[in-house]
Amino acid sequence: MDKKEQKIPSEIIAEYKNDIDLLIAYIPWLETKSGNDVMSTYKGDSKVPINFSIPIYDGTLMRFIKLIQTTKFMDKNYPYFYRRHNVKTSEDEIKAIKKATINDIEVFRGIFSKYVIMGRSHGTVWQQGVANGVFLALLIRLKEIIEYYDKTLLEKK
């Protein structure tokens, strides 16, 4: 998008507010689980051993992931965000999140999409998003942005 086509904050808020309101309900759960394991593995039992492990996810994590998949935060072109901003580690992701403003919605779209899409084929990615605090950082920053603009827009009325 060039500068002429860039959306104004109120348009971005209108587009994403409902999704953000649904997602931030998971902040308390993520605060209790950040740094903890939300996945176990099933390797069979003594009667029927299997040669590979099957990830077993926390039910709340699965609901959270399914919810993200239904939002406007999903972007199949998320690798473009990572290349463009030279984001390589979870620390880089958290730095990008903390610096993000309402006009940087691609930061949120890119990071949510990476974790959700990669997690479909790589068993530990969703769990890593919880353990390394990336999901929590995303939601806290989105909540801060929404609260700021909700207040600002109300004051203008």
PDB file of C-alpha atoms in Angstrom:
ATOM      1  CA  MET A   1       0.000   0.000   0.000  1.00  0.00           C
ATOM      2  CA  ASP A   2       1.396   3.411  -0.831  1.00  0.00           C
ATOM      3  CA  LYS A   3       0.870   6.393   1.454  1.00  0.00           C
ATOM      4  CA  LYS A   4      -2.253   7.544  -0.423  1.00  0.00           C
ATOM      5  CA  GLU A   5      -3.962   4.184   0.079  1.00  0.00           C
ATOM      6  CA  GLN A   6      -2.969   3.744   3.708  1.00  0.00           C
ATOM      7  CA  LYS A   7      -5.947   3.395   6.024  1.00  0.00           C
ATOM      8  CA  ILE A   8      -6.516   5.852   8.822  1.00  0.00           C
ATOM      9  CA  PRO A   9      -6.570   4.533  12.408  1.00  0.00           C
ATOM     10  CA  SER A  10     -10.354   4.675  12.737  1.00  0.00           C
ATOM     11  CA  GLU A  11     -10.717   2.464   9.634  1.00  0.00           C
ATOM     12  CA  ILE A  12      -8.223  -0.050  11.011  1.00  0.00           C
ATOM     13  CA  ILE A  13     -10.002  -0.076  14.374  1.00  0.00           C
ATOM     14  CA  ALA A  14     -13.350  -0.632  12.659  1.00  0.00           C
ATOM     15  CA  GLU A  15     -11.904  -3.527  10.656  1.00  0.00           C
ATOM     16  CA  TYR A  16     -10.115  -5.342  13.497  1.00  0.00           C
ATOM     17  CA  LYS A  17     -11.910  -4.365  16.727  1.00  0.00           C
ATOM     18  CA  ASN A  18     -14.319  -7.318  16.855  1.00  0.00           C
ATOM     19  CA  ASP A  19     -11.483  -9.797  16.302  1.00  0.00           C
ATOM     20  CA  ILE A  20      -9.315  -8.099  18.922  1.00  0.00           C
ATOM     21  CA  ASP A  21     -12.156  -8.096  21.460  1.00  0.00           C
ATOM     22  CA  LEU A  22     -12.560 -11.860  21.013  1.00  0.00           C
ATOM     23  CA  LEU A  23      -8.827 -12.574  21.218  1.00  0.00           C
ATOM     24  CA  ILE A  24      -8.002 -10.467  24.276  1.00  0.00           C
ATOM     25  CA  ALA A  25     -10.299 -12.670  26.342  1.00  0.00           C
ATOM     26  CA  TYR A  26      -7.385 -15.143  26.277  1.00  0.00           C
ATOM     27  CA  ILE A  27      -4.938 -12.778  28.023  1.00  0.00           C
ATOM     28  CA  PRO A  28      -5.595 -14.149  31.557  1.00  0.00           C
ATOM     29  CA  TRP A  29      -5.105 -17.729  30.345  1.00  0.00           C
ATOM     30  CA  LEU A  30      -1.902 -16.832  28.479  1.00  0.00           C
ATOM     31  CA  GLU A  31      -0.571 -14.998  31.547  1.00  0.00           C
ATOM     32  CA  THR A  32      -0.923 -18.169  33.614  1.00  0.00           C
ATOM     33  CA  LYS A  33       0.529 -20.400  30.893  1.00  0.00           C
ATOM     34  CA  SER A  34       3.376 -18.222  29.580  1.00  0.00           C
ATOM     35  CA  GLY A  35       6.608 -20.130  30.074  1.00  0.00           C
ATOM     36  CA  ASN A  36       4.702 -23.322  30.898  1.00  0.00           C
ATOM     37  CA  ASP A  37       3.979 -26.393  28.830  1.00  0.00           C
ATOM     38  CA  VAL A  38       0.593 -26.492  27.096  1.00  0.00           C
ATOM     39  CA  MET A  39       1.333 -29.648  25.167  1.00  0.00           C
ATOM     40  CA  SER A  40       2.145 -33.216  26.039  1.00  0.00           C
ATOM     41  CA  THR A  41       3.030 -36.102  23.791  1.00  0.00           C
ATOM     42  CA  TYR A  42       1.462 -39.495  23.440  1.00  0.00           C
ATOM     43  CA  LYS A  43       3.894 -42.280  22.587  1.00  0.00           C
ATOM     44  CA  GLY A  44       1.596 -45.231  22.956  1.00  0.00           C
ATOM     45  CA  ASP A  45       1.229 -47.480  25.946  1.00  0.00           C
ATOM     46  CA  SER A  46       2.833 -50.716  27.062  1.00  0.00           C
ATOM     47  CA  LYS A  47       0.291 -52.765  25.100  1.00  0.00           C
ATOM     48  CA  VAL A  48       0.530 -50.832  21.838  1.00  0.00           C
ATOM     49  CA  PRO A  49       3.772 -48.842  21.550  1.00  0.00           C
ATOM     50  CA  ILE A  50       4.166 -46.514  18.568  1.00  0.00           C
ATOM     51  CA  ASN A  51       7.365 -45.297  16.923  1.00  0.00           C
ATOM     52  CA  PHE A  52       6.427 -41.616  16.830  1.00  0.00           C
ATOM     53  CA  SER A  53       4.914 -39.156  19.253  1.00  0.00           C
ATOM     54  CA  ILE A  54       1.551 -37.472  18.859  1.00  0.00           C
ATOM     55  CA  PRO A  55       1.146 -33.970  20.312  1.00  0.00           C
ATOM     56  CA  ILE A  56      -1.729 -33.508  22.750  1.00  0.00           C
ATOM     57  CA  TYR A  57      -2.636 -29.827  23.149  1.00  0.00           C
ATOM     58  CA  ASP A  58      -4.368 -27.998  25.974  1.00  0.00           C
ATOM     59  CA  GLY A  59      -8.037 -27.499  25.018  1.00  0.00           C
ATOM     60  CA  THR A  60      -7.882 -23.749  25.591  1.00  0.00           C
ATOM     61  CA  LEU A  61      -4.878 -23.493  23.283  1.00  0.00           C
ATOM     62  CA  MET A  62      -6.824 -25.298  20.559  1.00  0.00           C
ATOM     63  CA  ARG A  63      -9.801 -22.939  20.969  1.00  0.00           C
ATOM     64  CA  PHE A  64      -7.440 -19.953  20.806  1.00  0.00           C
ATOM     65  CA  ILE A  65      -5.767 -21.225  17.617  1.00  0.00           C
ATOM     66  CA  LYS A  66      -9.127 -21.990  15.991  1.00  0.00           C
ATOM     67  CA  LEU A  67     -10.327 -18.493  16.865  1.00  0.00           C
ATOM     68  CA  ILE A  68      -7.244 -16.851  15.343  1.00  0.00           C
ATOM     69  CA  GLN A  69      -7.854 -18.825  12.151  1.00  0.00           C
ATOM     70  CA  THR A  70     -11.257 -17.151  11.785  1.00  0.00           C
ATOM     71  CA  THR A  71      -9.926 -13.596  12.181  1.00  0.00           C
ATOM     72  CA  LYS A  72      -8.590 -11.022   9.758  1.00  0.00           C
ATOM     73  CA  PHE A  73      -5.155 -11.566  11.270  1.00  0.00           C
ATOM     74  CA  MET A  74      -4.490 -14.548   9.021  1.00  0.00           C
ATOM     75  CA  ASP A  75      -2.171 -13.809   6.099  1.00  0.00           C
ATOM     76  CA  LYS A  76      -0.684 -16.530   3.917  1.00  0.00           C
ATOM     77  CA  ASN A  77       2.021 -14.081   2.843  1.00  0.00           C
ATOM     78  CA  TYR A  78       3.456 -13.831   6.365  1.00  0.00           C
ATOM     79  CA  PRO A  79       7.018 -14.748   5.211  1.00  0.00           C
ATOM     80  CA  TYR A  80       7.099 -11.379   3.429  1.00  0.00           C
ATOM     81  CA  PHE A  81       6.738  -9.607   6.790  1.00  0.00           C
ATOM     82  CA  TYR A  82       9.625 -11.625   8.252  1.00  0.00           C
ATOM     83  CA  ARG A  83      11.934 -10.890   5.300  1.00  0.00           C
ATOM     84  CA  ARG A  84      10.961  -7.235   5.016  1.00  0.00           C
ATOM     85  CA  HIS A  85      11.557  -6.542   8.718  1.00  0.00           C
ATOM     86  CA  ASN A  86      14.474  -8.970   9.145  1.00  0.00           C
ATOM     87  CA  VAL A  87      12.677 -10.788  11.972  1.00  0.00           C
ATOM     88  CA  LYS A  88      14.428 -14.066  12.756  1.00  0.00           C
ATOM     89  CA  THR A  89      13.868 -14.941  16.425  1.00  0.00           C
ATOM     90  CA  SER A  90      11.111 -14.734  19.010  1.00  0.00           C
ATOM     91  CA  GLU A  91      13.057 -11.855  20.592  1.00  0.00           C
ATOM     92  CA  ASP A  92      12.864 -10.005  17.252  1.00  0.00           C
ATOM     93  CA  GLU A  93       9.133 -10.736  17.144  1.00  0.00           C
ATOM     94  CA  ILE A  94       8.585  -9.309  20.622  1.00  0.00           C
ATOM     95  CA  LYS A  95      10.625  -6.187  19.768  1.00  0.00           C
ATOM     96  CA  ALA A  96       8.514  -5.658  16.634  1.00  0.00           C
ATOM     97  CA  ILE A  97       5.320  -6.139  18.655  1.00  0.00           C
ATOM     98  CA  LYS A  98       6.346  -3.631  21.318  1.00  0.00           C
ATOM     99  CA  LYS A  99       7.179  -0.996  18.673  1.00  0.00           C
ATOM    100  CA  ALA A 100       4.025  -1.613  16.625  1.00  0.00           C
ATOM    101  CA  THR A 101       1.377   1.067  16.258  1.00  0.00           C
ATOM    102  CA  ILE A 102      -2.103   0.937  14.761  1.00  0.00           C
ATOM    103  CA  ASN A 103      -0.569   1.520  11.325  1.00  0.00           C
ATOM    104  CA  ASP A 104       1.663  -1.553  11.739  1.00  0.00           C
ATOM    105  CA  ILE A 105      -1.159  -4.088  11.593  1.00  0.00           C
ATOM    106  CA  GLU A 106       1.045  -6.204   9.295  1.00  0.00           C
ATOM    107  CA  VAL A 107       3.232  -6.967  12.336  1.00  0.00           C
ATOM    108  CA  PHE A 108       0.315  -8.617  14.106  1.00  0.00           C
ATOM    109  CA  ARG A 109      -0.926 -10.331  10.943  1.00  0.00           C
ATOM    110  CA  GLY A 110       2.526 -11.674  10.107  1.00  0.00           C
ATOM    111  CA  ILE A 111       3.338 -13.044  13.540  1.00  0.00           C
ATOM    112  CA  PHE A 112      -0.090 -14.558  14.249  1.00  0.00           C
ATOM    113  CA  SER A 113      -0.058 -16.160  10.799  1.00  0.00           C
ATOM    114  CA  LYS A 114       3.406 -17.649  11.174  1.00  0.00           C
ATOM    115  CA  TYR A 115       2.560 -19.389  14.419  1.00  0.00           C
ATOM    116  CA  VAL A 116      -0.871 -20.604  13.345  1.00  0.00           C
ATOM    117  CA  ILE A 117       0.056 -21.738   9.834  1.00  0.00           C
ATOM    118  CA  MET A 118       3.394 -23.327  10.776  1.00  0.00           C
ATOM    119  CA  GLY A 119       1.764 -24.979  13.782  1.00  0.00           C
ATOM    120  CA  ARG A 120      -0.470 -26.976  11.471  1.00  0.00           C
ATOM    121  CA  SER A 121       2.521 -28.980  10.270  1.00  0.00           C
ATOM    122  CA  HIS A 122       5.125 -28.486  13.015  1.00  0.00           C
ATOM    123  CA  GLY A 123       3.845 -29.920  16.272  1.00  0.00           C
ATOM    124  CA  THR A 124       5.557 -27.593  18.732  1.00  0.00           C
ATOM    125  CA  VAL A 125       5.032 -24.168  17.123  1.00  0.00           C
ATOM    126  CA  TRP A 126       1.732 -23.375  18.866  1.00  0.00           C
ATOM    127  CA  GLN A 127       3.211 -24.386  22.202  1.00  0.00           C
ATOM    128  CA  GLN A 128       6.272 -22.200  21.520  1.00  0.00           C
ATOM    129  CA  GLY A 129       4.022 -19.190  20.909  1.00  0.00           C
ATOM    130  CA  VAL A 130       2.677 -19.602  24.432  1.00  0.00           C
ATOM    131  CA  ALA A 131       5.955 -20.549  26.125  1.00  0.00           C
ATOM    132  CA  ASN A 132       8.041 -17.730  24.624  1.00  0.00           C
ATOM    133  CA  GLY A 133       5.355 -15.133  25.360  1.00  0.00           C
ATOM    134  CA  VAL A 134       4.752 -14.088  21.743  1.00  0.00           C
ATOM    135  CA  PHE A 135       0.991 -14.747  21.827  1.00  0.00           C
ATOM    136  CA  LEU A 136       0.679 -12.844  25.105  1.00  0.00           C
ATOM    137  CA  ALA A 137       2.756  -9.917  23.797  1.00  0.00           C
ATOM    138  CA  LEU A 138       0.582  -9.729  20.665  1.00  0.00           C
ATOM    139  CA  LEU A 139      -2.640  -9.594  22.656  1.00  0.00           C
ATOM    140  CA  ILE A 140      -1.395  -7.121  25.253  1.00  0.00           C
ATOM    141  CA  ARG A 141      -0.157  -4.730  22.558  1.00  0.00           C
ATOM    142  CA  LEU A 142      -3.393  -5.039  20.573  1.00  0.00           C
ATOM    143  CA  LYS A 143      -5.368  -4.330  23.752  1.00  0.00           C
ATOM    144  CA  GLU A 144      -3.248  -1.239  24.480  1.00  0.00           C
ATOM    145  CA  ILE A 145      -3.760   0.055  20.941  1.00  0.00           C
ATOM    146  CA  ILE A 146      -7.511  -0.582  20.957  1.00  0.00           C
ATOM    147  CA  GLU A 147      -7.953   1.054  24.375  1.00  0.00           C
ATOM    148  CA  TYR A 148      -5.969   4.111  23.295  1.00  0.00           C
ATOM    149  CA  TYR A 149      -7.919   4.615  20.079  1.00  0.00           C
ATOM    150  CA  ASP A 150     -11.282   3.839  21.660  1.00  0.00           C
ATOM    151  CA  LYS A 151     -10.587   6.585  24.195  1.00  0.00           C
ATOM    152  CA  THR A 152      -9.270   8.988  21.544  1.00  0.00           C
ATOM    153  CA  LEU A 153     -12.213   8.418  19.215  1.00  0.00           C
ATOM    154  CA  LEU A 154     -14.699   8.905  22.071  1.00  0.00           C
ATOM    155  CA  GLU A 155     -13.044  12.196  23.039  1.00  0.00           C
ATOM    156  CA  LYS A 156     -13.407  13.484  19.463  1.00  0.00           C
ATOM    157  CA  LYS A 157     -17.185  12.899  19.461  1.00  0.00           C
TER     158      LYS A 157
END
